[in-house]
Short mmCIF file of C-alpha atoms in Angstrom, two decimals:
data_model
loop_
_atom_site.label_atom_id
_atom_site.label_comp_id
_atom_site.label_asym_id
_atom_site.label_seq_id
_atom_site.Cartn_x
_atom_site.Cartn_y
_atom_site.Cartn_z
CA MET A 1 -2.61 -29.78 14.40
CA LYS A 2 -0.48 -31.93 16.71
CA LYS A 3 -2.11 -35.05 18.19
CA ILE A 4 -1.20 -35.98 21.73
CA GLY A 5 -0.24 -39.65 21.94
CA VAL A 6 -0.15 -41.57 25.19
CA ALA A 7 3.21 -43.00 26.15
CA VAL A 8 2.48 -46.03 28.24
CA LEU A 9 5.30 -47.31 30.38
CA ILE A 10 5.18 -50.98 31.42
CA CYS A 11 7.40 -51.51 34.41
CA SER A 12 8.48 -55.08 35.17
CA LEU A 13 9.57 -55.51 38.74
CA ALA A 14 11.49 -58.71 39.46
CA LEU A 15 10.53 -59.04 43.08
CA GLY A 16 10.87 -61.89 45.47
CA LEU A 17 7.46 -61.85 47.12
CA ALA A 18 6.27 -63.75 50.16
CA GLY A 19 3.95 -66.53 49.02
CA CYS A 20 5.18 -66.33 45.45
CA GLY A 21 7.50 -68.74 43.72
CA GLU A 22 11.03 -67.71 42.86
CA SER A 23 10.13 -67.76 39.14
CA GLU A 24 7.26 -65.32 39.54
CA VAL A 25 7.56 -61.57 38.89
CA MET A 26 5.22 -58.65 39.40
CA VAL A 27 4.21 -56.72 36.25
CA LEU A 28 2.39 -53.38 35.97
CA THR A 29 -0.21 -53.27 33.22
CA PRO A 30 -0.88 -50.12 31.12
CA TYR A 31 -3.67 -49.27 33.54
CA GLY A 32 -1.43 -49.43 36.60
CA ASP A 33 -2.71 -52.81 37.87
CA ALA A 34 -0.25 -55.24 39.42
CA VAL A 35 -0.33 -58.85 38.22
CA ILE A 36 1.85 -61.83 38.89
CA ARG A 37 3.43 -63.61 35.92
CA ASP A 38 5.42 -66.80 35.95
CA GLU A 39 8.87 -65.97 34.64
CA GLY A 40 9.17 -69.47 33.28
CA SER A 41 6.09 -69.28 31.09
CA SER A 42 6.34 -70.43 27.49
CA SER A 43 7.34 -68.08 24.67
CA ALA A 44 3.89 -68.51 23.19
CA SER A 45 2.38 -67.31 26.45
CA THR A 46 4.78 -64.36 26.50
CA GLN A 47 3.89 -63.44 22.92
CA THR A 48 0.21 -63.62 23.75
CA GLN A 49 0.70 -61.29 26.68
CA ALA A 50 2.74 -58.88 24.51
CA LYS A 51 -0.06 -58.75 22.00
CA GLN A 52 -2.53 -58.08 24.78
CA THR A 53 -0.33 -55.30 26.11
CA GLU A 54 -0.06 -53.75 22.60
CA LYS A 55 -3.82 -53.98 22.26
CA GLU A 56 -4.31 -52.26 25.60
CA GLU A 57 -1.90 -49.49 24.63
CA THR A 58 -3.83 -48.94 21.38
CA VAL A 59 -7.11 -48.74 23.28
CA VAL A 60 -5.67 -46.14 25.67
CA GLN A 61 -4.31 -44.05 22.79
CA LYS A 62 -7.57 -44.16 20.85
CA GLU A 63 -9.57 -43.25 23.94
CA THR A 64 -7.31 -40.26 24.58
CA GLU A 65 -7.46 -39.10 20.95
CA GLY A 66 -11.20 -39.53 20.98
CA LYS A 67 -11.49 -37.27 24.00
CA ALA A 68 -9.34 -34.63 22.28
CA ASP A 69 -11.47 -34.80 19.15
CA ALA A 70 -14.62 -34.52 21.23
CA GLY A 71 -13.29 -31.26 22.61
CA GLY A 72 -13.65 -29.83 19.10
CA SER A 73 -10.37 -27.92 18.96
CA SER A 74 -7.43 -30.36 18.86
CA ASN A 75 -7.30 -30.47 15.06
CA LEU A 76 -8.19 -26.84 14.40
CA ILE A 77 -5.75 -24.13 13.34
CA GLN A 78 -6.05 -21.29 15.84
CA VAL A 79 -6.36 -17.88 14.12
CA GLY A 80 -6.73 -14.45 15.75
CA PHE A 81 -8.15 -11.56 13.71
CA ALA A 82 -7.84 -7.97 14.99
CA GLN A 83 -10.37 -6.08 12.85
CA VAL A 84 -10.46 -2.27 12.50
CA GLY A 85 -14.15 -1.98 13.39
CA SER A 86 -17.54 -1.90 11.68
CA GLU A 87 -17.56 1.65 10.36
CA SER A 88 -18.68 0.89 6.81
CA ASP A 89 -20.49 -1.57 4.57
CA TRP A 90 -17.13 -2.54 3.10
CA ARG A 91 -15.78 -3.38 6.55
CA LEU A 92 -18.81 -5.57 7.29
CA ALA A 93 -18.28 -7.40 4.00
CA GLN A 94 -14.62 -7.99 4.84
CA THR A 95 -15.52 -9.32 8.29
CA ALA A 96 -18.11 -11.64 6.75
CA SER A 97 -15.50 -12.97 4.31
CA MET A 98 -13.15 -13.83 7.18
CA LYS A 99 -15.83 -15.41 9.36
CA GLU A 100 -17.21 -17.47 6.48
CA THR A 101 -13.71 -18.71 5.66
CA PHE A 102 -12.23 -19.43 9.10
CA THR A 103 -14.86 -21.84 10.39
CA GLU A 104 -14.47 -25.09 12.31
CA ALA A 105 -15.93 -26.90 9.30
CA ASN A 106 -12.97 -25.58 7.29
CA GLY A 107 -10.47 -26.59 9.98
CA TYR A 108 -10.04 -23.33 11.89
CA LYS A 109 -10.90 -21.78 15.23
CA LEU A 110 -11.25 -18.00 14.86
CA ASP A 111 -10.73 -15.51 17.66
CA PHE A 112 -12.29 -12.31 16.27
CA VAL A 113 -11.93 -8.88 17.90
CA ASP A 114 -13.75 -5.75 16.65
CA CYS A 115 -11.37 -2.98 17.74
CA ASN A 116 -13.89 -0.16 17.18
CA ASN A 117 -11.32 2.06 15.44
CA ASP A 118 -9.27 2.30 18.63
CA GLN A 119 -5.59 1.44 18.26
CA LYS A 120 -5.07 0.67 21.96
CA THR A 121 -7.86 -1.90 21.78
CA GLN A 122 -6.17 -3.41 18.74
CA LEU A 123 -2.76 -3.54 20.40
CA ASP A 124 -4.33 -5.21 23.45
CA ALA A 125 -5.97 -7.75 21.15
CA LEU A 126 -2.62 -8.58 19.53
CA GLU A 127 -1.02 -9.07 22.93
CA ALA A 128 -3.87 -11.36 23.98
CA PHE A 129 -3.49 -13.42 20.82
CA VAL A 130 0.18 -13.99 21.65
CA GLU A 131 -0.57 -14.87 25.27
CA ASN A 132 -3.28 -17.31 24.21
CA GLY A 133 -0.94 -19.03 21.79
CA VAL A 134 -2.82 -18.65 18.52
CA GLU A 135 -0.99 -20.11 15.52
CA TYR A 136 -1.62 -17.22 13.11
CA ILE A 137 -2.55 -13.56 13.52
CA ILE A 138 -4.49 -11.53 10.96
CA LEU A 139 -4.15 -7.77 11.47
CA ASP A 140 -6.04 -4.99 9.70
CA PRO A 141 -4.18 -1.97 11.14
CA ILE A 142 -6.25 1.09 12.02
CA ILE A 143 -3.40 3.39 11.03
CA GLU A 144 -0.02 2.59 9.53
CA SER A 145 2.25 3.29 12.51
CA GLY A 146 2.64 2.11 16.10
CA TYR A 147 2.66 -1.68 15.77
CA GLU A 148 6.37 -2.54 16.03
CA ASP A 149 6.37 -3.74 19.66
CA ALA A 150 3.27 -5.90 19.20
CA LEU A 151 4.65 -7.45 16.01
CA GLN A 152 8.00 -8.14 17.70
CA LYS A 153 6.22 -10.06 20.47
CA ALA A 154 4.43 -12.17 17.90
CA LYS A 155 7.68 -12.82 16.04
CA ASP A 156 9.44 -13.81 19.28
CA ALA A 157 6.59 -16.25 19.95
CA GLY A 158 6.95 -17.74 16.46
CA ILE A 159 3.49 -16.60 15.33
CA PRO A 160 3.20 -15.51 11.67
CA VAL A 161 1.30 -12.23 11.19
CA ILE A 162 -0.64 -11.60 7.98
CA VAL A 163 -1.51 -7.92 7.50
CA VAL A 164 -4.67 -7.30 5.48
CA ASP A 165 -6.35 -4.33 3.80
CA ARG A 166 -4.54 -1.32 5.23
CA ASN A 167 -0.77 -1.06 4.96
CA ILE A 168 1.64 -0.91 7.85
CA SER A 169 4.90 1.02 8.28
CA ALA A 170 6.65 -1.60 10.44
CA PRO A 171 9.86 -3.35 9.25
CA GLU A 172 8.98 -6.13 6.81
CA GLU A 173 10.74 -8.80 8.87
CA LEU A 174 8.14 -8.36 11.61
CA TYR A 175 5.24 -9.69 9.54
CA THR A 176 4.86 -12.53 7.06
CA CYS A 177 2.98 -10.81 4.24
CA TRP A 178 0.35 -8.25 3.33
CA VAL A 179 -2.94 -8.96 1.53
CA GLY A 180 -5.14 -6.23 0.09
CA SER A 181 -5.76 -3.57 -2.51
CA ASP A 182 -3.43 -1.32 -4.46
CA PHE A 183 -4.85 1.91 -3.03
CA GLU A 184 -2.64 4.20 -5.05
CA LYS A 185 -3.70 2.45 -8.25
CA GLU A 186 -7.34 2.90 -7.19
CA GLY A 187 -6.75 6.66 -6.96
CA VAL A 188 -5.06 6.70 -10.35
CA ASP A 189 -7.92 4.69 -11.86
CA ALA A 190 -10.46 7.20 -10.51
CA ALA A 191 -8.56 10.13 -12.06
CA LYS A 192 -8.20 8.32 -15.39
CA TRP A 193 -11.94 7.65 -15.44
CA LEU A 194 -12.63 11.36 -14.78
CA ASP A 195 -10.29 12.34 -17.61
CA GLN A 196 -12.11 10.04 -20.04
CA TYR A 197 -15.54 11.10 -18.79
CA LEU A 198 -14.83 14.80 -19.25
CA GLU A 199 -13.44 14.14 -22.73
CA ALA A 200 -16.51 12.12 -23.71
CA ASN A 201 -18.81 14.90 -22.48
CA ASN A 202 -16.90 17.71 -24.24
CA ARG A 203 -15.70 19.21 -20.96
CA ALA A 204 -12.01 18.44 -21.23
CA GLU A 205 -11.07 22.12 -21.61
CA GLU A 206 -13.31 23.45 -18.83
CA ASP A 207 -12.02 24.54 -15.46
CA ILE A 208 -12.96 21.67 -13.14
CA ASN A 209 -13.30 22.36 -9.42
CA ILE A 210 -12.80 19.27 -7.26
CA VAL A 211 -13.24 18.54 -3.55
CA THR A 212 -12.22 15.32 -1.80
CA ILE A 213 -13.83 13.75 1.25
CA GLN A 214 -10.91 11.74 2.55
CA GLY A 215 -11.01 8.62 4.68
CA THR A 216 -9.45 8.40 8.12
CA VAL A 217 -6.24 10.44 7.97
CA GLY A 218 -3.22 8.15 8.26
CA ALA A 219 -5.07 5.07 7.03
CA SER A 220 -3.34 3.53 4.03
CA ALA A 221 -6.53 3.69 1.93
CA GLN A 222 -6.68 7.44 2.52
CA ILE A 223 -2.99 7.89 1.79
CA GLY A 224 -2.95 5.76 -1.35
CA ARG A 225 -6.18 7.03 -2.91
CA SER A 226 -5.21 10.65 -2.28
CA LYS A 227 -1.72 10.15 -3.68
CA GLY A 228 -2.94 8.27 -6.73
CA PHE A 229 -5.68 10.72 -7.69
CA ASN A 230 -3.59 13.81 -6.98
CA SER A 231 -0.68 12.45 -9.04
CA LEU A 232 -2.67 13.23 -12.19
CA LEU A 233 -3.60 16.77 -11.18
CA SER A 234 -0.32 18.18 -12.48
CA SER A 235 -1.08 16.91 -15.98
CA HIS A 236 -4.41 18.75 -15.98
CA SER A 237 -3.80 22.44 -15.42
CA ASN A 238 -7.54 23.11 -15.51
CA TRP A 239 -8.27 20.70 -12.60
CA ASN A 240 -8.44 22.63 -9.31
CA MET A 241 -8.44 20.74 -6.01
CA LEU A 242 -10.37 23.19 -3.84
CA ASP A 243 -10.21 21.25 -0.58
CA GLU A 244 -9.59 17.89 1.08
CA GLN A 245 -11.11 17.01 4.46
CA SER A 246 -11.56 13.75 6.35
CA GLY A 247 -14.96 12.11 6.73
CA ASP A 248 -13.46 9.11 8.59
CA PHE A 249 -15.01 6.67 6.12
CA THR A 250 -18.47 7.23 7.68
CA GLU A 251 -21.80 8.44 6.32
CA ASP A 252 -22.09 11.07 9.06
CA GLY A 253 -18.58 12.27 8.27
CA GLY A 254 -19.35 12.50 4.56
CA TYR A 255 -22.48 14.50 5.28
CA ALA A 256 -20.69 16.93 7.62
CA VAL A 257 -17.74 17.56 5.29
CA MET A 258 -19.93 17.96 2.19
CA THR A 259 -22.19 20.40 4.03
CA ALA A 260 -19.14 22.48 4.94
CA PHE A 261 -17.83 22.36 1.35
CA LEU A 262 -21.17 23.51 -0.07
CA ASN A 263 -21.28 26.41 2.38
CA GLN A 264 -17.74 27.45 1.52
CA TYR A 265 -17.50 26.91 -2.25
CA GLU A 266 -20.06 28.16 -4.75
CA ASP A 267 -18.93 26.11 -7.74
CA ILE A 268 -18.09 22.43 -7.22
CA ASP A 269 -17.89 20.21 -10.30
CA VAL A 270 -16.56 16.96 -8.84
CA VAL A 271 -16.76 15.28 -5.42
CA VAL A 272 -14.34 12.45 -4.69
CA CYS A 273 -15.51 10.32 -1.75
CA GLN A 274 -12.95 7.81 -0.55
CA ASN A 275 -15.59 5.22 0.30
CA ASP A 276 -19.25 4.52 -0.38
CA ASN A 277 -20.51 5.46 3.08
CA GLU A 278 -19.02 8.94 2.77
CA ALA A 279 -20.72 9.20 -0.62
CA TYR A 280 -24.13 8.41 0.92
CA GLY A 281 -23.71 11.30 3.37
CA ALA A 282 -22.42 13.63 0.66
CA ILE A 283 -25.41 12.84 -1.56
CA THR A 284 -27.80 13.77 1.24
CA ALA A 285 -25.99 17.07 1.83
CA ILE A 286 -26.05 17.90 -1.90
CA GLN A 287 -29.75 17.16 -2.17
CA GLU A 288 -30.54 19.23 0.93
CA LYS A 289 -28.80 22.14 -0.80
CA GLY A 290 -31.21 21.77 -3.74
CA LEU A 291 -28.54 20.32 -6.05
CA THR A 292 -28.18 16.97 -7.78
CA CYS A 293 -25.32 14.58 -8.46
CA GLY A 294 -24.68 11.61 -10.70
CA PRO A 295 -24.67 11.10 -14.50
CA ASP A 296 -27.46 13.63 -15.07
CA GLY A 297 -26.75 15.83 -12.06
CA ASP A 298 -25.05 19.10 -11.25
CA ILE A 299 -22.05 17.43 -9.60
CA ILE A 300 -19.94 14.45 -10.71
CA MET A 301 -19.76 11.91 -7.86
CA ILE A 302 -16.80 9.53 -7.66
CA SER A 303 -16.75 6.85 -4.97
CA PHE A 304 -14.60 3.91 -3.84
CA ASP A 305 -15.39 0.38 -2.57
CA ALA A 306 -18.12 -0.70 -5.04
CA THR A 307 -20.34 -2.29 -2.40
CA ASN A 308 -23.92 -3.32 -3.12
CA GLY A 309 -25.08 -0.01 -1.66
CA GLY A 310 -22.74 1.86 -3.99
CA PHE A 311 -24.17 -0.04 -6.95
CA GLN A 312 -27.70 0.83 -5.80
CA LYS A 313 -26.74 4.52 -5.76
CA MET A 314 -25.33 4.25 -9.27
CA ILE A 315 -28.53 2.60 -10.47
CA ALA A 316 -30.48 5.42 -8.79
CA GLY A 317 -28.41 7.93 -10.79
CA GLU A 318 -26.59 9.47 -7.80
CA ILE A 319 -23.03 8.14 -8.24
CA ASN A 320 -21.15 8.32 -11.54
CA VAL A 321 -18.49 5.68 -10.93
CA ASP A 322 -17.40 3.33 -8.16
CA VAL A 323 -13.78 2.13 -8.01
CA GLU A 324 -13.63 -1.32 -6.47
CA CYS A 325 -11.89 -2.18 -3.24
CA ASN A 326 -12.42 -5.94 -2.92
CA PRO A 327 -13.24 -7.06 0.65
CA GLN A 328 -13.24 -10.79 -0.18
CA GLU A 329 -9.84 -11.41 1.40
CA GLY A 330 -10.67 -14.47 3.52
CA PRO A 331 -10.07 -17.18 0.89
CA LEU A 332 -6.70 -15.74 -0.16
CA VAL A 333 -5.56 -15.46 3.48
CA ALA A 334 -6.60 -19.08 4.11
CA GLU A 335 -4.67 -20.17 1.01
CA LEU A 336 -1.57 -18.45 2.36
CA ILE A 337 -1.97 -20.10 5.78
CA GLN A 338 -2.20 -23.52 4.15
CA LYS A 339 1.01 -22.81 2.24
CA LEU A 340 2.73 -21.79 5.46
CA GLU A 341 1.42 -24.94 7.15
CA ALA A 342 3.06 -26.94 4.37
CA GLY A 343 6.38 -25.17 4.96
CA GLN A 344 6.22 -23.08 1.80
CA THR A 345 7.24 -19.44 1.46
CA VAL A 346 4.79 -16.78 0.25
CA ASP A 347 5.26 -13.48 -1.56
CA LYS A 348 5.40 -10.43 0.69
CA ILE A 349 2.66 -8.55 -1.22
CA GLN A 350 -0.59 -10.18 -2.32
CA TYR A 351 -3.07 -8.06 -4.31
CA VAL A 352 -6.74 -8.97 -4.69
CA GLU A 353 -8.41 -8.44 -8.07
CA GLU A 354 -10.40 -5.22 -8.55
CA GLY A 355 -12.17 -3.19 -11.23
CA VAL A 356 -13.73 0.18 -12.12
CA PHE A 357 -17.52 0.29 -12.53
CA PRO A 358 -19.24 3.23 -14.28
CA ALA A 359 -22.91 3.82 -13.50
CA GLU A 360 -24.08 2.62 -16.91
CA THR A 361 -22.84 -0.91 -16.12
CA ALA A 362 -24.29 -1.16 -12.59
CA ALA A 363 -27.74 -2.59 -13.35
CA ASP A 364 -26.32 -5.30 -15.60
CA ILE A 365 -23.83 -6.73 -13.10
CA ILE A 366 -25.20 -6.00 -9.63
CA ASP A 367 -26.78 -9.47 -9.30
CA SER A 368 -23.43 -11.12 -9.96
CA ARG A 369 -21.73 -9.23 -7.16
CA ALA A 370 -20.85 -11.05 -3.91
CA TYR A 371 -21.00 -7.92 -1.73
#
């Protein structure tokens, strides 16, 4: 942060004053007081006065800096975070990671806005960040498109924008970097796990009917996971994607879509839920239909995020595998900001580390999980 020093101007006015000797001059002290000094005073006296003046200037500067420090914000890096919303356990974990990282104790002042899955609210938040003069903007875009104007305003104001989690379709020169997950790889990893699972259970040659409960259509997680998983369909002629419908990453959405699938399709072998909350709703719908899911169930359940709730469902035998989407992005974003503060350049794409967790491993590692 920039400290505001006090420039103290000492004005010496050589004035011929009534009642004063010709060798006397009026001097303004750092506090604005007028004093009379004998122009013919000794050099030692002049040096003493200079030291006193320097001392007074130092006192004024320290008092001013002390007041700034007392305000609690002069040395803090101002960060604005426009969050998607609070629609899932994963989203809450991501928000917690940011809030725990960007604290005053760590040298930051965070302006956090929950945009409630409304893009207009998010665009308004970005505009407010620029108007308020934050030093960095963190953006988790609700959908990939529609942010060019807001990003241009930030660029014109000299404010670096770090995009997190979901991807954005804006020109790369409008934002500093992107931090998050390789969603397409997550989809590929889920399909590879299914391939290995079917092989291990002597079902590799069976006709496998699959349905997908997608996330919010247009969100990069939905796009990437769908593309990644579906890219392996062509190499498995016996895998049939019956349907794909959006559950908006919510438990209610997962329940509604799964209920519709069960009413429409008599034989479903695999359900792919693009986040844990959708899986919770889908599990309820399956059980209400008198069916089961999980390692010993009627239906194979694949989920994404690998939250604590997802692990609990695996331990309960209701989810077969959970592909991780790591929400702990705060520390990496802070590391990037510190590099930018130091004048360094950063790579445009920054991936967080992630894994694939089958149900049989859940009980052994759940206590080591941070979310």
